[in-house]
Amino acid sequence: MSNESNGIDSTEQNGTGATGAGSSTEKPWGGRFTEPTDAFVEQFTASVDFDQRLYFHDIQGSIAHATMLTAVGVLTEDEKLQIISGLKEVQADIESGEFQWSVKLEDVHMNIEARLTDKIGITGKKLHTGRSRNDQVATDIRLYLRDEIDVIAEEITRLQEGLANLAQREASTIMPGFTHLQTAQPVTFGHHILAWNEMLQRDYERLIDCRKRVNIMPLGAAALAGTTYPIDRALTAELLGFDRPSENSLDSVSDRDFAIEFCSFASLVMIHLSRCSEELILWASAQFDFIDLPDRFCTGSSIMPQKKNPDVPELVRGKAGRVTGHLMSLMMLMKAQPLAYNKDNQEDKEPLFDVLDTLKGCLKAYADMVPAIEVKAESMREAARRGFSTATDLADYLVVNGVAFRDAHEIVGKAVAYGLEQKKDLSEMTLEELQQFSKHIQEDVFNVLTLEGSVNARNHLGGTAPEQVMAASKRVLAGLSTR
Ligand code: ARG
């Protein structure tokens, strides 16, 4: 192959910022190759542009691996010390921005190893003993994801705290509850907000459960079959804070179901946040006029001067599609892969990383925004009053006074039709007007026709009564404080 057709010219090499890579036959795996990698293929197969963010966990994994190799007598104490201090220098170079990532060295693993060898010489070449990039990368992603899970768990907790406090603040604020987006029955705003909390509580529990399966160590599986060295996998697992080493080497290097599971958790969070967003967007509209979002969470229009747009919830709603899309990518990535490792798996990183970034951004936006939601209590109340939201209460009243429920339903239906015609809510009708529909209606009916009467009456676990909302938010806050 001519230089022209293999495309490796000096511009290409310099353009990648390569250090110490030399010709492609000098790749760490170059021994059996007789010609350099095609320049396009080199770019096409490389992952360093996106997997360099694993550098910290890659080094963490290597330090533990070298420590274990020393404990079992494969490396000497001196070699271990050289490797560890070399890796720490590499880490410092990366963090100071001095490190030159090379596409010629394909991925984060070979970039770091090559740089280590530049620094400490032949001992650097011993680090990869008893290990493959296959178990190395699987370990790195698990370590990386585990740390991110812990950050996300805290952010969900912060959001839930905000929701519980908002619920407490608005425990007796009345709004219309909806089914089919039609006014159904009055509820308290606090109760509505606690419904959001329930969604996130389940998401949190899913996350904690997912973490258990993430926190298992593949290292030691080597390429696929294990290794001939007398490794101590329990020791490496302990050094890295894994719950245990994995059980099967073939499975360890091949499956990415833990990442799929995480993205499935993330998709559910995003779907929940998207539902919340939809409500915030509706509520902030002039038509609903239930809430105000502070200016700092909104933007304006370049043409319509009156506009204040709820961009944050809108973007979160939009990003739900993106995260769910990544979940689909990962599932399709996995399907039909034969055991054990396949290069397909390199495609796990970009979707997973984008899910992490997106989810963290959305959770932060929400946790910051929720405490700042301004409730327009009068307007909510007016909406609840206008929509015949206490019709069920009137029916229940009739039942208590001896009418069968189906008949009561019919009676109240007629009263509502009358109210629509007269433009009057049930609570605005006189006793005489109401008695046209049933003789069982007496003066005490007005206790149940009021909005307060309606919500206070639903005073049981899970009900909308302010007393229940206060108690439920206290339970939520108590639960969060023990996490
Ligand atoms: N960059 C690869 C990945 O992300 C690392 C493992 C490559 N292993 C191999 N034998 N080519 O999956």
Coordinates of C-alpha atoms and ligand atoms in Angstrom, one line a residue, residues 47 51 106-107 109 133-134 137 256 341 343 345-346 348-349, ligand 1:
S47 CA -12.8 5.9 20.8
D51 CA -13.8 7.6 26.2
E106 CA -7.2 4.3 19.8
D107 CA -8.7 4.6 23.2
H109 CA -6.6 2.7 27.9
R133 CA -8.9 -4.0 27.5
N134 CA -12.0 -6.1 27.4
V137 CA -13.2 -1.1 29.8
R256 CA -23.8 -4.0 29.0
Y341 CA -16.6 -9.1 23.7
K343 CA -16.2 -4.1 19.2
N345 CA -19.7 -2.5 22.7
Q346 CA -17.5 0.5 22.1
D348 CA -22.1 2.0 24.5
K349 CA -20.3 5.0 25.7
Ligands
ARG1 N1 -12.3 0.9 23.2 C1 -12.8 -0.4 23.4 C2 -14.2 -0.3 23.9 O1 -14.6 0.8 24.3 C3 -12.0 -1.0 24.5 C4 -11.9 -2.5 24.3 C5 -11.3 -2.9 23.1 N2 -10.9 -4.3 23.0 C6 -10.5 -4.8 21.9 N3 -10.1 -6.0 22.0 N4 -10.5 -4.2 20.8 O2 -14.9 -1.2 24.0

